[in-house]
CSV table of C-alpha atoms in Angstrom, one decimal:
chain,number,residue,atom,x,y,z
A,164,UNK,CA,-32.4,9.2,-20.4
A,165,UNK,CA,-28.6,9.2,-20.0
A,166,UNK,CA,-27.8,10.7,-16.6
A,167,UNK,CA,-24.4,8.9,-16.3
A,168,UNK,CA,-21.2,10.9,-16.0
A,169,UNK,CA,-18.6,8.4,-17.1
A,170,UNK,CA,-18.0,5.9,-19.9
A,171,UNK,CA,-18.7,2.9,-17.7
A,172,UNK,CA,-22.2,4.0,-16.9
A,173,UNK,CA,-22.9,4.9,-20.6
A,174,UNK,CA,-21.7,1.5,-21.7
A,175,UNK,CA,-23.9,-0.3,-19.1
A,176,UNK,CA,-26.9,1.8,-20.1
A,177,UNK,CA,-26.4,1.0,-23.8
A,178,UNK,CA,-26.0,-2.7,-23.1
A,179,UNK,CA,-29.1,-2.8,-21.0
A,180,UNK,CA,-31.2,-1.1,-23.6
A,181,UNK,CA,-29.8,-3.0,-26.6
A,182,UNK,CA,-29.2,-6.4,-25.0
A,183,UNK,CA,-31.0,-6.6,-21.7
A,184,UNK,CA,-30.3,-9.4,-19.3
A,185,UNK,CA,-33.8,-10.9,-18.8
A,186,UNK,CA,-32.6,-13.0,-15.8
A,187,UNK,CA,-32.3,-9.9,-13.6
A,188,UNK,CA,-35.3,-7.9,-14.8
A,189,UNK,CA,-37.1,-8.1,-11.4
A,190,UNK,CA,-33.9,-7.3,-9.5
A,191,UNK,CA,-33.3,-4.3,-11.7
A,192,UNK,CA,-36.9,-3.1,-11.3
A,193,UNK,CA,-36.6,-3.3,-7.5
A,194,UNK,CA,-33.3,-1.3,-7.7
A,195,UNK,CA,-34.9,1.3,-9.9
A,196,UNK,CA,-37.9,1.7,-7.5
A,197,UNK,CA,-35.6,2.1,-4.6
A,198,UNK,CA,-33.6,4.8,-6.3
A,199,UNK,CA,-36.7,6.6,-7.5
A,200,UNK,CA,-37.7,7.0,-3.8
A,201,UNK,CA,-34.4,8.5,-2.9
A,202,UNK,CA,-34.0,11.7,-5.0
A,203,UNK,CA,-31.4,13.1,-2.6
A,204,UNK,CA,-29.0,10.2,-3.2
A,205,UNK,CA,-29.4,10.3,-7.0
A,206,UNK,CA,-28.9,14.1,-7.2
A,207,UNK,CA,-25.8,14.0,-5.0
A,208,UNK,CA,-24.3,11.1,-7.0
A,209,UNK,CA,-24.9,12.8,-10.3
A,210,UNK,CA,-23.7,16.2,-9.0
A,211,UNK,CA,-20.5,14.7,-7.7
A,212,UNK,CA,-19.8,13.2,-11.1
A,213,UNK,CA,-20.5,16.4,-13.0
A,214,UNK,CA,-18.4,18.5,-10.6
A,215,UNK,CA,-15.3,16.4,-11.5
A,216,UNK,CA,-15.7,15.6,-15.2
A,217,UNK,CA,-14.3,12.1,-16.0
A,218,UNK,CA,-13.0,12.0,-19.6
A,219,UNK,CA,-11.7,9.0,-21.4
A,220,UNK,CA,-8.2,10.4,-21.5
A,221,UNK,CA,-8.2,10.7,-17.7
A,222,UNK,CA,-9.1,7.0,-17.3
A,223,UNK,CA,-6.5,6.1,-19.9
A,224,UNK,CA,-4.0,8.1,-18.0
A,225,UNK,CA,-4.9,6.2,-14.8
A,226,UNK,CA,-4.7,2.8,-16.4
A,227,UNK,CA,-1.4,3.7,-18.2
A,228,UNK,CA,0.1,4.7,-14.9
A,229,UNK,CA,-1.0,1.5,-13.2
A,230,UNK,CA,0.4,-0.6,-16.0
A,231,UNK,CA,3.8,1.1,-15.9
A,232,UNK,CA,6.8,-0.9,-14.6
A,233,UNK,CA,7.2,-0.7,-10.8
A,234,UNK,CA,10.1,1.0,-9.1
A,235,UNK,CA,10.9,-2.3,-7.3
A,236,UNK,CA,10.4,-5.4,-9.3
A,237,UNK,CA,11.9,-7.3,-6.4
A,238,UNK,CA,10.9,-6.5,-2.8
A,239,UNK,CA,14.3,-7.8,-1.6
A,240,UNK,CA,16.0,-4.8,-3.2
A,241,UNK,CA,13.8,-2.5,-1.2
A,242,UNK,CA,14.5,-4.3,2.1
A,243,UNK,CA,18.2,-4.3,1.5
A,244,UNK,CA,18.2,-0.6,0.9
A,245,UNK,CA,16.6,-0.1,4.3
A,246,UNK,CA,19.9,-1.2,5.9
A,247,UNK,CA,21.4,2.1,4.9
A,248,UNK,CA,19.1,4.4,6.8
A,249,UNK,CA,19.2,2.0,9.7
A,250,UNK,CA,23.0,2.2,9.7
A,251,UNK,CA,22.8,6.0,9.4
A,252,UNK,CA,20.6,6.3,12.5
A,253,UNK,CA,22.7,3.8,14.4
A,254,UNK,CA,26.0,5.6,13.8
A,255,UNK,CA,24.3,9.0,14.3
A,256,UNK,CA,23.0,8.0,17.7
A,257,UNK,CA,26.4,6.4,18.6
A,258,UNK,CA,28.1,9.7,17.8
A,259,UNK,CA,25.8,11.7,20.1
A,260,UNK,CA,26.3,9.2,22.9
A,261,UNK,CA,30.1,8.7,22.6
A,262,UNK,CA,31.2,11.9,20.8
A,263,UNK,CA,33.6,9.7,18.8
A,264,UNK,CA,34.4,11.6,15.5
A,265,UNK,CA,34.6,8.3,13.7
A,266,UNK,CA,30.9,7.8,14.0
A,267,UNK,CA,30.4,11.3,12.8
A,268,UNK,CA,32.4,10.6,9.7
A,269,UNK,CA,30.6,7.4,9.0
A,270,UNK,CA,27.2,9.1,9.5
A,271,UNK,CA,28.1,11.8,7.0
A,272,UNK,CA,29.3,9.3,4.5
A,273,UNK,CA,26.0,7.3,4.9
A,274,UNK,CA,23.9,10.4,4.4
A,275,UNK,CA,25.7,11.0,1.1
A,276,UNK,CA,25.2,7.4,0.1
A,277,UNK,CA,21.4,7.7,0.9
A,278,UNK,CA,21.1,10.8,-1.1
A,279,UNK,CA,22.9,9.0,-4.0
A,280,UNK,CA,20.4,6.1,-3.7
A,281,UNK,CA,17.5,8.5,-3.8
A,282,UNK,CA,19.0,10.3,-6.8
A,283,UNK,CA,19.2,6.9,-8.7
A,284,UNK,CA,15.4,6.7,-8.4
A,285,UNK,CA,14.8,10.3,-9.5
A,286,UNK,CA,13.3,9.4,-12.9
A,287,UNK,CA,10.7,7.1,-11.3
A,288,UNK,CA,10.0,9.8,-8.6
A,289,UNK,CA,9.5,12.5,-11.2
A,290,UNK,CA,7.3,10.3,-13.4
A,291,UNK,CA,4.9,9.7,-10.5
A,292,UNK,CA,5.0,13.4,-9.5
A,293,UNK,CA,4.2,14.4,-13.2
A,294,UNK,CA,1.0,12.4,-13.2
A,295,UNK,CA,0.0,12.9,-9.6
A,296,UNK,CA,-2.2,16.0,-10.2
A,297,UNK,CA,-4.3,14.4,-12.8
A,298,UNK,CA,-4.4,11.0,-11.0
A,299,UNK,CA,-5.4,12.8,-7.7
A,300,UNK,CA,-8.2,14.7,-9.5
A,301,UNK,CA,-9.5,11.5,-11.1
A,302,UNK,CA,-9.3,9.5,-7.9
A,303,UNK,CA,-10.9,12.3,-5.9
A,304,UNK,CA,-13.9,12.1,-8.2
A,305,UNK,CA,-14.1,8.4,-7.8
A,306,UNK,CA,-13.5,8.5,-4.1
A,307,UNK,CA,-16.3,11.1,-3.6
A,308,UNK,CA,-18.8,8.9,-5.5
A,309,UNK,CA,-17.7,5.7,-3.8
A,310,UNK,CA,-18.2,7.2,-0.4
A,311,UNK,CA,-21.8,8.0,-1.4
A,312,UNK,CA,-22.4,4.5,-2.6
A,313,UNK,CA,-20.6,2.9,0.4
A,314,UNK,CA,-22.6,4.8,3.0
A,315,UNK,CA,-26.0,4.4,1.4
A,316,UNK,CA,-28.3,1.9,3.1
A,317,UNK,CA,-29.6,-0.2,0.1
A,318,UNK,CA,-32.3,-2.8,0.4
A,319,UNK,CA,-32.8,-4.1,-3.1
A,320,UNK,CA,-30.7,-7.3,-3.9
A,321,UNK,CA,-29.1,-5.8,-7.1
A,322,UNK,CA,-27.9,-2.6,-5.3
A,323,UNK,CA,-26.7,-4.6,-2.3
A,324,UNK,CA,-24.6,-6.8,-4.6
A,325,UNK,CA,-23.1,-3.8,-6.3
A,326,UNK,CA,-22.4,-2.2,-3.0
A,327,UNK,CA,-20.8,-5.4,-1.6
A,328,UNK,CA,-18.1,-5.2,-4.3
A,329,UNK,CA,-16.8,-2.1,-2.5
A,330,UNK,CA,-16.4,-4.0,0.7
A,331,UNK,CA,-14.3,-7.0,-0.3
A,332,UNK,CA,-11.3,-5.9,1.6
A,333,UNK,CA,-10.8,-4.7,5.2
A,334,UNK,CA,-10.5,-1.1,4.0
A,335,UNK,CA,-13.4,0.5,2.2
A,336,UNK,CA,-12.6,1.4,-1.4
A,337,UNK,CA,-12.7,5.1,-0.8
A,338,UNK,CA,-10.2,4.8,2.1
A,339,UNK,CA,-7.8,2.8,-0.1
A,340,UNK,CA,-7.9,5.6,-2.7
A,341,UNK,CA,-7.3,8.2,0.0
A,342,UNK,CA,-4.1,6.3,1.0
A,343,UNK,CA,-2.8,6.7,-2.6
A,344,UNK,CA,-3.6,10.4,-2.6
A,345,UNK,CA,-1.6,10.8,0.6
A,346,UNK,CA,1.4,9.0,-1.0
A,347,UNK,CA,1.2,11.4,-3.9
A,348,UNK,CA,1.1,14.3,-1.5
A,349,UNK,CA,4.2,13.0,0.2
A,350,UNK,CA,6.1,12.8,-3.1
A,351,UNK,CA,5.7,16.6,-3.4
A,352,UNK,CA,8.2,17.0,-0.5
A,353,UNK,CA,10.9,16.0,-3.0
A,354,UNK,CA,11.0,19.6,-4.3
A,355,UNK,CA,11.5,21.1,-0.8
A,356,UNK,CA,15.2,22.0,-0.7
A,357,UNK,CA,15.3,22.0,3.1
A,358,UNK,CA,13.1,19.0,4.0
A,359,UNK,CA,14.0,16.6,1.1
A,360,UNK,CA,17.7,16.3,1.9
A,361,UNK,CA,16.9,15.5,5.6
A,362,UNK,CA,14.2,13.0,4.9
A,363,UNK,CA,16.1,11.2,2.2
A,364,UNK,CA,19.6,11.6,3.7
A,365,UNK,CA,18.5,9.9,6.9
A,366,UNK,CA,15.5,7.8,6.0
A,367,UNK,CA,15.3,7.3,2.2
A,368,UNK,CA,11.9,8.8,2.6
A,369,UNK,CA,10.9,8.9,-1.1
A,370,UNK,CA,12.3,5.4,-1.7
A,371,UNK,CA,9.8,4.3,0.9
A,372,UNK,CA,7.0,6.2,-0.7
A,373,UNK,CA,7.8,4.7,-4.1
A,374,UNK,CA,7.6,1.2,-2.5
A,375,UNK,CA,4.2,2.0,-1.0
A,376,UNK,CA,2.9,3.3,-4.3
A,377,UNK,CA,4.1,0.0,-6.0
A,378,UNK,CA,2.4,-2.0,-3.2
A,379,UNK,CA,-0.8,0.0,-3.7
A,380,UNK,CA,-0.8,-0.7,-7.4
A,381,UNK,CA,-0.1,-4.3,-6.9
A,382,UNK,CA,-2.9,-4.7,-4.4
A,383,UNK,CA,-5.5,-2.6,-6.2
A,384,UNK,CA,-4.7,-3.0,-9.9
A,385,UNK,CA,-7.3,-5.6,-10.5
A,386,UNK,CA,-9.9,-3.8,-8.4
A,387,UNK,CA,-9.8,-0.2,-9.7
A,388,UNK,CA,-11.6,-0.9,-12.9
A,389,UNK,CA,-14.3,-2.8,-10.9
A,390,UNK,CA,-14.7,0.2,-8.7
A,391,UNK,CA,-15.3,2.4,-11.7
A,392,UNK,CA,-17.8,-0.2,-13.0
A,393,UNK,CA,-19.6,0.0,-9.6
A,394,UNK,CA,-20.1,3.7,-10.1
A,395,UNK,CA,-21.2,3.2,-13.6
A,396,UNK,CA,-23.8,0.5,-12.7
A,397,UNK,CA,-25.3,2.7,-9.9
A,398,UNK,CA,-25.6,5.6,-12.3
A,399,UNK,CA,-27.1,3.7,-15.2
A,400,UNK,CA,-29.7,2.3,-12.8
A,401,UNK,CA,-30.5,5.9,-11.8
A,402,UNK,CA,-31.0,6.8,-15.5
A,403,UNK,CA,-34.1,4.6,-15.6
A,404,UNK,CA,-35.8,6.6,-12.8
């Protein structure tokens, strides 16, 4: 009977069999009837979960990463650091306009300072890069399944309530996950010996990416487990078909 592919679905299925909630029996029956009539959706949802196996250690890795201390405990520090790339660009433009060698010297000094600032965050950058592959794979799995649930046109009250939990914010859940994946992809530029010095010397690029990652975690920390729960609930209902 178990057709779930993650621990959340297995837990929901076990709870329903051992301690069923009698208040939503009719809603659950309607949801099961709706899912039984849509074999294509059920097969695609199950196949997506099986294609990217979700093990407990991967979920533990995800939650451990989200609970790690942020790169910026105070946003003011981040905004103050932005003054350095702003000054770098200002003096650089001033040099090209005026040709004054003083501006050239100041620009070179600020580039060195920016690279030093970036280097001071290298441990946090590397810690994110080290888990990015596993996190990306895990989030890719969840994103694929969330897209299926988001786009499905449900009619039963229970399935509609489950689906509505993916649409609480302006961005759909799968799009929010895609944003984080793009941030991780940007972190990989850190190893490019040609691009990284330019991006960080002028713009503190990876400092900006770290801040965006912190912001993503702060915004979605309380939601990510609920998203996994949504996938689990949809799959456990499919198991009754």
